[in-house]
XYZ file of C-alpha atoms in Angstrom:
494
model
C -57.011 -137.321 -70.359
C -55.401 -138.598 -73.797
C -58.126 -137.441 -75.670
C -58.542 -134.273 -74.127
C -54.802 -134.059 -74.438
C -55.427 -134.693 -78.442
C -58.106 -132.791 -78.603
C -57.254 -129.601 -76.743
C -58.545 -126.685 -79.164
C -61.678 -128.070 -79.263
C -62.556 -129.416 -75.993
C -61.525 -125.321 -75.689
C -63.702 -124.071 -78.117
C -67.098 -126.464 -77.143
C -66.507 -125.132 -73.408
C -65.895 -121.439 -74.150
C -69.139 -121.538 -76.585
C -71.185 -123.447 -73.693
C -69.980 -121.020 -70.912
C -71.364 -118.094 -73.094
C -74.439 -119.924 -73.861
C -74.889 -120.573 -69.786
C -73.814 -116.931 -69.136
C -76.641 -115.765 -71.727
C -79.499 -118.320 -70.614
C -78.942 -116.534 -67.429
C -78.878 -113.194 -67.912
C -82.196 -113.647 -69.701
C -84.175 -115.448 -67.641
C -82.661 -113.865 -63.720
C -82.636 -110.686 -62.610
C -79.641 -110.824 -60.584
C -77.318 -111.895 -63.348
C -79.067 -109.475 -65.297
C -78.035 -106.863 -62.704
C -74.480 -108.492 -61.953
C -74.121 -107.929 -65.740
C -75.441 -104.331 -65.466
C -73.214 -103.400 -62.572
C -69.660 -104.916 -63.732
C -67.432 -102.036 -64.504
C -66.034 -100.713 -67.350
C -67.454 -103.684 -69.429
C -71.054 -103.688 -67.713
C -74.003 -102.280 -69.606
C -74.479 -99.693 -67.174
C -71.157 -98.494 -67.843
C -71.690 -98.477 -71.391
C -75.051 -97.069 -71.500
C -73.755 -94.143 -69.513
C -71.868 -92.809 -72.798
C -75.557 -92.475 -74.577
C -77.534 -89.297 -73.477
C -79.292 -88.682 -76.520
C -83.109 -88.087 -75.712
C -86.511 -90.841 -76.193
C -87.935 -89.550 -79.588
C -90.926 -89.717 -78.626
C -90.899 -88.518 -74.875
C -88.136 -85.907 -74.290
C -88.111 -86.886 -70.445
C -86.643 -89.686 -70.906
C -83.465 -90.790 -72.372
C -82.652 -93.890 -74.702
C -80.277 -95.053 -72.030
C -82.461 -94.910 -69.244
C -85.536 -96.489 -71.256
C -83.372 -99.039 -72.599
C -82.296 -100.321 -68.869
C -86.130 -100.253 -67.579
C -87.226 -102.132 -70.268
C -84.364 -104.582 -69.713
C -85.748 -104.991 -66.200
C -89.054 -104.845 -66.702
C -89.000 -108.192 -68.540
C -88.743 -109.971 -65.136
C -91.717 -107.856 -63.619
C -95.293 -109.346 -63.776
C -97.608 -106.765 -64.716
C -100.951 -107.728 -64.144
C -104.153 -106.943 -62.457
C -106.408 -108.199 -59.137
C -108.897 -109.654 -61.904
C -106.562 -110.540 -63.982
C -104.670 -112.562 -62.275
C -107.471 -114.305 -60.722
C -108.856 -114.736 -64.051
C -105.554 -116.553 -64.735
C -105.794 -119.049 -61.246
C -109.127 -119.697 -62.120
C -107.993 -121.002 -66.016
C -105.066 -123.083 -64.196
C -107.910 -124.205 -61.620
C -110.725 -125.287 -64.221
C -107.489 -127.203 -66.241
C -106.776 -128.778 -63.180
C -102.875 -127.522 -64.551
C -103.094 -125.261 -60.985
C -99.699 -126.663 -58.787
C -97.964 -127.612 -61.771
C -94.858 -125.984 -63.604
C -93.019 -126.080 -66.801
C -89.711 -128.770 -66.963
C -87.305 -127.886 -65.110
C -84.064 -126.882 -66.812
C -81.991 -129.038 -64.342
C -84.140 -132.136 -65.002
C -83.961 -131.904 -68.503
C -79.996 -131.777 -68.339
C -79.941 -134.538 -66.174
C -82.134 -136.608 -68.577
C -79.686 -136.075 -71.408
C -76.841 -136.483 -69.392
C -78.693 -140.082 -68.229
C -79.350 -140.785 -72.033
C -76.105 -139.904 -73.352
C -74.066 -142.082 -70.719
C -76.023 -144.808 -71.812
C -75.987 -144.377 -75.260
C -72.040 -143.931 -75.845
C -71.257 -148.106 -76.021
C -74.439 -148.713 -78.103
C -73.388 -145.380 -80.101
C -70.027 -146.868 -80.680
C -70.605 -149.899 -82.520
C -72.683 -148.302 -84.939
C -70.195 -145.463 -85.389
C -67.620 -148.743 -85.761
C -70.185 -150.656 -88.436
C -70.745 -146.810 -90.683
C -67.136 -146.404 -91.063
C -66.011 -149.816 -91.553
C -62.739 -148.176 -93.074
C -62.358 -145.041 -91.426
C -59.772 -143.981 -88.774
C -60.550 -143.608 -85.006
C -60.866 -140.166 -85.228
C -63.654 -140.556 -87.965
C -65.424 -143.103 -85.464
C -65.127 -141.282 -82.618
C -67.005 -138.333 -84.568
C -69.770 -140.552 -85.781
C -70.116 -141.540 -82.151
C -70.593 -138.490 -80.515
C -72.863 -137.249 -84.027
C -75.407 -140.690 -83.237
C -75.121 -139.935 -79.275
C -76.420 -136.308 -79.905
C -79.182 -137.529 -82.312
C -80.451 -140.396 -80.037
C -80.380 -138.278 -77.082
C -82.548 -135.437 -78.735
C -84.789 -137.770 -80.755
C -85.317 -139.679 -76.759
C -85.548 -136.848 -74.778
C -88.312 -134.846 -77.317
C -90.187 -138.593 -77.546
C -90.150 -139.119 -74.029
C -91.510 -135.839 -72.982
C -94.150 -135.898 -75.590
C -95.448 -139.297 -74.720
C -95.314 -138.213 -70.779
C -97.321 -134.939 -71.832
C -99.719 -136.585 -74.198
C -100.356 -139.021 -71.241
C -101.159 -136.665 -68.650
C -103.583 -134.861 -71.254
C -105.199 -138.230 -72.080
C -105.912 -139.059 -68.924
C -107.679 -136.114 -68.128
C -110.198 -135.930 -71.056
C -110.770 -139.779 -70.765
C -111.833 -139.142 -66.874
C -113.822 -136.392 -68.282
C -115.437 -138.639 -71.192
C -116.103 -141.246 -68.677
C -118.220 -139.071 -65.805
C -119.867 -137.701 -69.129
C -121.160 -140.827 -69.804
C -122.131 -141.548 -66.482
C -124.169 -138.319 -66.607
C -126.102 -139.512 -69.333
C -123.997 -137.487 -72.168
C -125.731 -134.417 -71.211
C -124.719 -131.816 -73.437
C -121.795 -130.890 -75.532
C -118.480 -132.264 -73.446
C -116.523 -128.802 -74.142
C -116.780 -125.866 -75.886
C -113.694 -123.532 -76.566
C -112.713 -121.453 -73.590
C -109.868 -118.542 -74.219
C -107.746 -117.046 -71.522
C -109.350 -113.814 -72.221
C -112.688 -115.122 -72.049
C -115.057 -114.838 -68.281
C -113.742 -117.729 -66.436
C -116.460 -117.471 -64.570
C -118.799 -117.728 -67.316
C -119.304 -121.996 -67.037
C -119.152 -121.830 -63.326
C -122.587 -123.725 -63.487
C -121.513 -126.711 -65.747
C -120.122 -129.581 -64.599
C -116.564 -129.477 -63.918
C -115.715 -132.647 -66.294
C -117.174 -130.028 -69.031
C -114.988 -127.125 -67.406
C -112.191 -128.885 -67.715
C -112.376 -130.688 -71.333
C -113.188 -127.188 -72.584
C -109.799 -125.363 -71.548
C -108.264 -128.949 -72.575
C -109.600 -129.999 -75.947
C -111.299 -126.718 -76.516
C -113.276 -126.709 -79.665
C -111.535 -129.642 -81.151
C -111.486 -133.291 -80.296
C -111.826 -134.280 -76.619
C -111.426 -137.903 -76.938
C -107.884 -139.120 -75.618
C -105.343 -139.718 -77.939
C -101.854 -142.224 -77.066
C -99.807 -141.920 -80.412
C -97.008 -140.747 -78.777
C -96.759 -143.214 -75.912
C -97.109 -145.796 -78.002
C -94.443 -144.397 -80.980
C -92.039 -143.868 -77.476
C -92.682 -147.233 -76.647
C -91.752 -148.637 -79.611
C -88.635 -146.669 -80.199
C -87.651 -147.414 -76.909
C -88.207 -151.456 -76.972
C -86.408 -151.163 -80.940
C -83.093 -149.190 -79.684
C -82.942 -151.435 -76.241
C -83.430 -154.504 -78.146
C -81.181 -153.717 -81.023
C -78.613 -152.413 -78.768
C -78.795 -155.197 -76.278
C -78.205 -158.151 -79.647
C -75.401 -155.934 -81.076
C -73.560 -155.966 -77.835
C -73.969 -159.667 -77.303
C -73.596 -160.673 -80.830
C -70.422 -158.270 -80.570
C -69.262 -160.132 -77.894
C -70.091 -163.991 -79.466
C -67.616 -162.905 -82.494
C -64.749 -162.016 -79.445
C -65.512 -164.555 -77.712
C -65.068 -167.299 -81.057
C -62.141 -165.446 -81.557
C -60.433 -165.579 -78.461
C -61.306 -169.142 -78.547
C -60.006 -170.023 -81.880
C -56.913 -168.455 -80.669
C -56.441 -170.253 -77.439
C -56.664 -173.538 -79.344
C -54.155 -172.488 -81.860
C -51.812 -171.527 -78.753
C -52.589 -175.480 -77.348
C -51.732 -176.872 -79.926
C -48.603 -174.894 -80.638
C -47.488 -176.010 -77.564
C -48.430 -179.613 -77.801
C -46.858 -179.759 -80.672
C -43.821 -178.138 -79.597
C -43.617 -180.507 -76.421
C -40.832 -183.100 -76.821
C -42.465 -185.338 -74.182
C -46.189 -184.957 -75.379
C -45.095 -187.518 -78.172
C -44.110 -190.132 -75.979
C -47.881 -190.206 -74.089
C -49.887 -192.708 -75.387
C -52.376 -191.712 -78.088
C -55.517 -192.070 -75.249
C -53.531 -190.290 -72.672
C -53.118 -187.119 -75.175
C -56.328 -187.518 -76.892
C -58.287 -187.167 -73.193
C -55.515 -183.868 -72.352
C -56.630 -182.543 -75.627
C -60.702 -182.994 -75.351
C -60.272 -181.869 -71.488
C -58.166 -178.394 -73.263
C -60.907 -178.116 -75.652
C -63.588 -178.616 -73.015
C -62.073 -175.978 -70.690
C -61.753 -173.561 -73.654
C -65.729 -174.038 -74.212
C -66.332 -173.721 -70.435
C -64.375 -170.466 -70.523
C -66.052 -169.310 -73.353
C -69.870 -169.901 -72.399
C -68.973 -168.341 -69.192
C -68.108 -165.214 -71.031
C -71.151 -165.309 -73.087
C -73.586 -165.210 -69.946
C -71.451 -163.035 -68.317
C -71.707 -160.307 -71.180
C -75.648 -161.655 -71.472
C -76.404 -160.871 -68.095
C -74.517 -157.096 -68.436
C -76.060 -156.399 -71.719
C -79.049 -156.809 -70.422
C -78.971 -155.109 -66.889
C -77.677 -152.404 -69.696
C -81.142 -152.868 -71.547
C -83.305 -152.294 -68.201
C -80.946 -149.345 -67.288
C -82.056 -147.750 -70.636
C -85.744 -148.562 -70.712
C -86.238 -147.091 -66.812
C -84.099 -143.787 -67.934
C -86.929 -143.502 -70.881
C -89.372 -144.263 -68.343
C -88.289 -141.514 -65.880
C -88.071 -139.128 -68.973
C -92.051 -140.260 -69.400
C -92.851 -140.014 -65.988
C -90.986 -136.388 -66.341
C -93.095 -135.169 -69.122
C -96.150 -136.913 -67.428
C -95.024 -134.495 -63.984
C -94.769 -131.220 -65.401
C -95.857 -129.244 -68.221
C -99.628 -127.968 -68.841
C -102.941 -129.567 -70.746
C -104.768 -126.676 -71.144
C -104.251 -124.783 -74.263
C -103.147 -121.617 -72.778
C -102.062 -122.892 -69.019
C -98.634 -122.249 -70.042
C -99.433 -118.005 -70.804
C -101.664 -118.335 -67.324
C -98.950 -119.779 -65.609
C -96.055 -117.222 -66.941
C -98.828 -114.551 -65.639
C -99.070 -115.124 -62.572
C -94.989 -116.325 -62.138
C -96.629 -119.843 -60.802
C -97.953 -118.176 -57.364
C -101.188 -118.739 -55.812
C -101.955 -115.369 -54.537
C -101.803 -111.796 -55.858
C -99.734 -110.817 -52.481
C -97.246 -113.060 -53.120
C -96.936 -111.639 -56.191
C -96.936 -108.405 -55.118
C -93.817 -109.482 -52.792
C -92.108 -111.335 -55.023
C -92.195 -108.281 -57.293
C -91.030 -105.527 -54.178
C -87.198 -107.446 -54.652
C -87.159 -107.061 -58.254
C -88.215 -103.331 -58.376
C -85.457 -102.362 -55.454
C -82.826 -104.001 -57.700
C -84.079 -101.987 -61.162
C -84.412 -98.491 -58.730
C -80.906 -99.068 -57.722
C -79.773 -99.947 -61.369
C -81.322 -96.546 -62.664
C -79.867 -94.334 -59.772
C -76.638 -95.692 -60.808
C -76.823 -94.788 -64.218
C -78.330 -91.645 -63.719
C -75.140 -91.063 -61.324
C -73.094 -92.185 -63.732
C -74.499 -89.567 -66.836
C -74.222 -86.839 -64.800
C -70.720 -87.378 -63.624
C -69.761 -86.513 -67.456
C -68.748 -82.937 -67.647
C -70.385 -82.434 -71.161
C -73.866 -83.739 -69.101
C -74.053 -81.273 -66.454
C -77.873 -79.918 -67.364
C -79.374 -83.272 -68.285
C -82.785 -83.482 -66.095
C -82.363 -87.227 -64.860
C -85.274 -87.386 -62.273
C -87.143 -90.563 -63.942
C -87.916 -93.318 -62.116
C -88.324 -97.411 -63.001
C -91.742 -96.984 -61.038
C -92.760 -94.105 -63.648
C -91.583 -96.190 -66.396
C -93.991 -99.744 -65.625
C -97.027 -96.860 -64.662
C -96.752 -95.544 -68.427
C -96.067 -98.799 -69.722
C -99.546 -100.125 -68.234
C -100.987 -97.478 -68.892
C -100.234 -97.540 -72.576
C -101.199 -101.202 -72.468
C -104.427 -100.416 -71.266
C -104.988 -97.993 -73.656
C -104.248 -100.133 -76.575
C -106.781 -102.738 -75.148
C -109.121 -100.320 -75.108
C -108.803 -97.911 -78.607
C -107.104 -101.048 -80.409
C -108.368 -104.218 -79.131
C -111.031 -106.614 -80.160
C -114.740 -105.880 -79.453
C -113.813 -108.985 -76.519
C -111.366 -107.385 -74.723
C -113.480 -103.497 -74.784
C -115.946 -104.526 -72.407
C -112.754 -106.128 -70.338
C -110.831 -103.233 -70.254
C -113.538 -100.397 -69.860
C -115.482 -102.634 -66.644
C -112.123 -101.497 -64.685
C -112.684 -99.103 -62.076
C -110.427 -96.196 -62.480
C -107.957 -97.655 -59.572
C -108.226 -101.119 -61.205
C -107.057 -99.894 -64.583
C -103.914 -98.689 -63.289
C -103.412 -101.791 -60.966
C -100.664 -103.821 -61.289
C -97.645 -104.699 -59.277
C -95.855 -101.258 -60.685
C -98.694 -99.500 -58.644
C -98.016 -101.253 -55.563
C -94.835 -99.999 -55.145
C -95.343 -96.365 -57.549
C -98.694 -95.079 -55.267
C -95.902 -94.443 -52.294
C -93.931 -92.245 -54.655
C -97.355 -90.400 -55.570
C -98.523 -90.422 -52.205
C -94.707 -88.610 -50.988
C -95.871 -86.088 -53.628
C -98.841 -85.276 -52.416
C -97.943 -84.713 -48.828
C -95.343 -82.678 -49.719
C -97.372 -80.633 -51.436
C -100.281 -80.324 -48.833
C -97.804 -79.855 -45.658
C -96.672 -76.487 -48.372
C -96.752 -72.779 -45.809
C -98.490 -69.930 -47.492
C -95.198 -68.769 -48.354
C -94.141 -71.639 -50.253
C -95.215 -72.184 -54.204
C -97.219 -74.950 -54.783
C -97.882 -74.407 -58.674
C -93.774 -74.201 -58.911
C -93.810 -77.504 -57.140
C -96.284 -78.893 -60.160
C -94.914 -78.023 -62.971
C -91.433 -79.417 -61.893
C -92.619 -82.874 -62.021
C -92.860 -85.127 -65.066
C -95.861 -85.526 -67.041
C -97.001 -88.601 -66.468
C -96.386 -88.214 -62.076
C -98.549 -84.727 -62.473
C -101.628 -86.641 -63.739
C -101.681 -89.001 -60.890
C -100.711 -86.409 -57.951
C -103.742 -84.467 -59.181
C -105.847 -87.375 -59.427
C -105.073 -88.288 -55.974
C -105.186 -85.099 -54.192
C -108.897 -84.906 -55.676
C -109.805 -88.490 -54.280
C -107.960 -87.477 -50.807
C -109.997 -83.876 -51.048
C -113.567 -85.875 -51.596
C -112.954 -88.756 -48.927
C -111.998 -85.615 -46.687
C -115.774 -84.183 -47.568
C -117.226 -87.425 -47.336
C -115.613 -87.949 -43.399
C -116.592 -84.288 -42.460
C -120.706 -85.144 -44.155
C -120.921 -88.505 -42.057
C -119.125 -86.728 -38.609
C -121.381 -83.935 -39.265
C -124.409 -86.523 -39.696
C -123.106 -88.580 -36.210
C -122.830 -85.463 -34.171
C -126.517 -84.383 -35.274
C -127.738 -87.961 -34.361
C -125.737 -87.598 -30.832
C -127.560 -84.383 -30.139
C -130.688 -85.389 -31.477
């Protein structure tokens, strides 16, 4: 409390700067901050956004507010395909990286937090021996700058080593049944994400594996980094562990030295220590001495036996960092784009409902902004019927069409095998065909006396397309029902 006391503006400053880095880390990476954010009012983006009505240059439907909030959004929405994102579980499968997940944010804070608590004391008597002649204050700032160093120098080692262990262990399993197999073979060959995963599906899965591993490279196991963590680790606990006891030897000869100086004083300030015999006060002073030593060595394996408990307590935090890095993270070379594909779900329906939340929360967002526009009195003609659905059908849509004019001759054949209802696929559809499919009843429950063509031409662009498209499909099927009833009731007769 002292410090903080002494230190108030900046124990102010370091927390405001870390809540705004914590506000920010969350507004990018959740969708409900992101919307709490949206939503506040008068400072909330939504509210600020609704001042900007200017028009999309290069699609007059829209405006730059209302593009600017679906794209916010749309960052937390998986667009992907059936095929693709099978594609992806079979990559995470074949890398044997399927069930695994990135660190966790929480368990990488709690490994600093671990390595910083135990680094402060060894931290301190170096700060203490690099500014032999400096003030406390200068100390206390060389402490916290060698605390912040070891614990990011640890933490990246640790991981590393973890990661390169889990790696090297699975291409030295894959080298070994290899061999067994009589070396049959390259091991691997490169395998891309955008490649056929089902391409190897005959080869051995040791050679499935090493390929999304090692790829093209090297696919013998390497341990450079669990051996340079094991070595910095052994260094800093050993190092640490003799400064503290050798820290504690000079204290202790101290203390001594002055407790014998204090004896003596008083022996030699004693009017009746004079009139013992010379044995009688030679044995009271050995027996002093001996006590002092006594007391002393005491101390010294006392402060041993901490310092080292203090040494193990170090080593097992850099082990659970290993173990950490050996837990999570990926080996194959693009697991970690495969993973972020398919948001670390098994199944393209839980996708599909983990999605469903995210798209109600960017409709609402949207509607509220729209509201908000029009409620300006200089804004009473803006045409504000877009929707987020709208916006992720002609952002796939665009996607696709850049794989297909402006891709590589690989991804062509990728793109152009999609059936027509694949190449719009994608989470966006799930929830945009309902909009389409409102459209198109409306328009076929029309009376004679109602206008269909004035229905039409009232809705956007990119909607018309699709209500067109689907009202052909719905008018074949129909054909296709009435052929086969037709062919059944022939048969019946018959």
């Amino acid at each position: 409390m002292e410090y903080l006391s002494q230190h108030l503006l900046a124990v102010s400053v370091i927390s405001s700067i870390a809540a705004v880095v914590l506000f920010t880390y969350l507004v990018r990476t959740n969708y409900l901050w992101l919307d709490h954010w949206y939503s506040m009012p008068v400072i909330g983006t939504i509210s600020r956004l609704a001042k900007d009505t200017t028009r999309f240059a290069r699609d007059n439907d829209w405006t730059n507010s209302e593009r600017r909030l679906c794209h916010d959004y749309k960052q937390f929405f998986t667009l992907t395909t059936a095929d693709k994102f099978e594609q992806n579980i079979l990559y995470l499968k074949k890398a044997q990286d399927l069930g695994r997940s990135p660190l966790k944010i929480w368990l990488a804070a709690l490994l600093a937090m671990l390595v910083v608590a135990e680094g402060l004391g060894f931290s301190y008597l170096l700060g203490t021996w690099m500014a032999t002649e400096g003030s406390e204050s200068t100390r206390q700032m060389l402490m916290f700058g060698i605390v912040f160093v070891l614990c990011v120098i640890l933490v990246l080692i640790t991981h590393a080593a973890g990661h390169q262990l889990y790696r090297s262990s699975l291409l030295a399993g894959c080298n070994k049944e290899w061999r067994d197999d009589g070396q049959i073979g390259a091991l691997s060959h490169n395998v891309a994400l955008n490649d056929d995963q089902h391409a190897d599906n005959a080869m051995k899965s040791y050679t499935q594996c090493a390929s999304r591993v090692a790829g093209s490279g090297s696919a013998k196991p390497s341990y450079l980094m669990v051996y340079i963590a094991a070595v910095v680790i052994v260094v800093i606990a050993f190092a640490s562990t003799w400064m503290r006891y050798q820290h504690l030897e000079a204290a202790t000869i101290k203390e001594t030295a002055n407790l014998s100086h204090s004896v003596a004083s008083v022996d030699s300030s004693n009017p009746f220590a004079s009139g013992l015999p010379s044995d009688v006060a030679q044995v009271q002073s050995e027996a002093d001495k001996k006590a002092i030593q006594e007391q002393g060595a005491a101390t010294n394996s006392e402060g041993l036996a901490a310092f080292v408990m203090l040494g193990f307590i170090f080593v097992v935090t850099q082990i659970v960092g290993i173990f950490a890095g050996y837990k999570y993270g990926f080996a194959g070379k693009e697991s970690k784009e495969a993973y972020r594909l398919t948001s670390g779900l098994s199944t393209y329906d839980s996708l599909v409902q983990r999605m469903d939340p995210v798209a109600q929360v960017a409709r609402a967002a949207l509607q509220h902004l729209q509201q908000k526009m029009a409620e300006q009195q200089s804004n009473k003609s803006l045409r504000l019927s877009k929707t987020f659905d709208e916006y992720l059908m002609e952002t796939q849509k665009n996607n696709l069409s850049l794989m297909i004019n402006g891709g590589t001759a690989q991804d062509k054949p990728v793109a152009s095998a999609l059936a027509p209802q694949q190449a719009v696929a994608s989470v966006a559809m799930a929830n945009s065909n309902s909009v389409i499919a409102n459209h198109v009843e409306k328009i076929e429950a029309m009376g004679p006396g109602e206008d269909r063509q004035a229905y039409l031409a009232a809705l956007p662009t990119a909607v018309l397309g699709e209500v067109q498209a689907m009202r052909k499909a719905n008018k074949e099927a129909g054909v296709e029902d009435a052929k086969r009833r037709a062919e059944l009731l022939s048969a019946m007769e018959d």
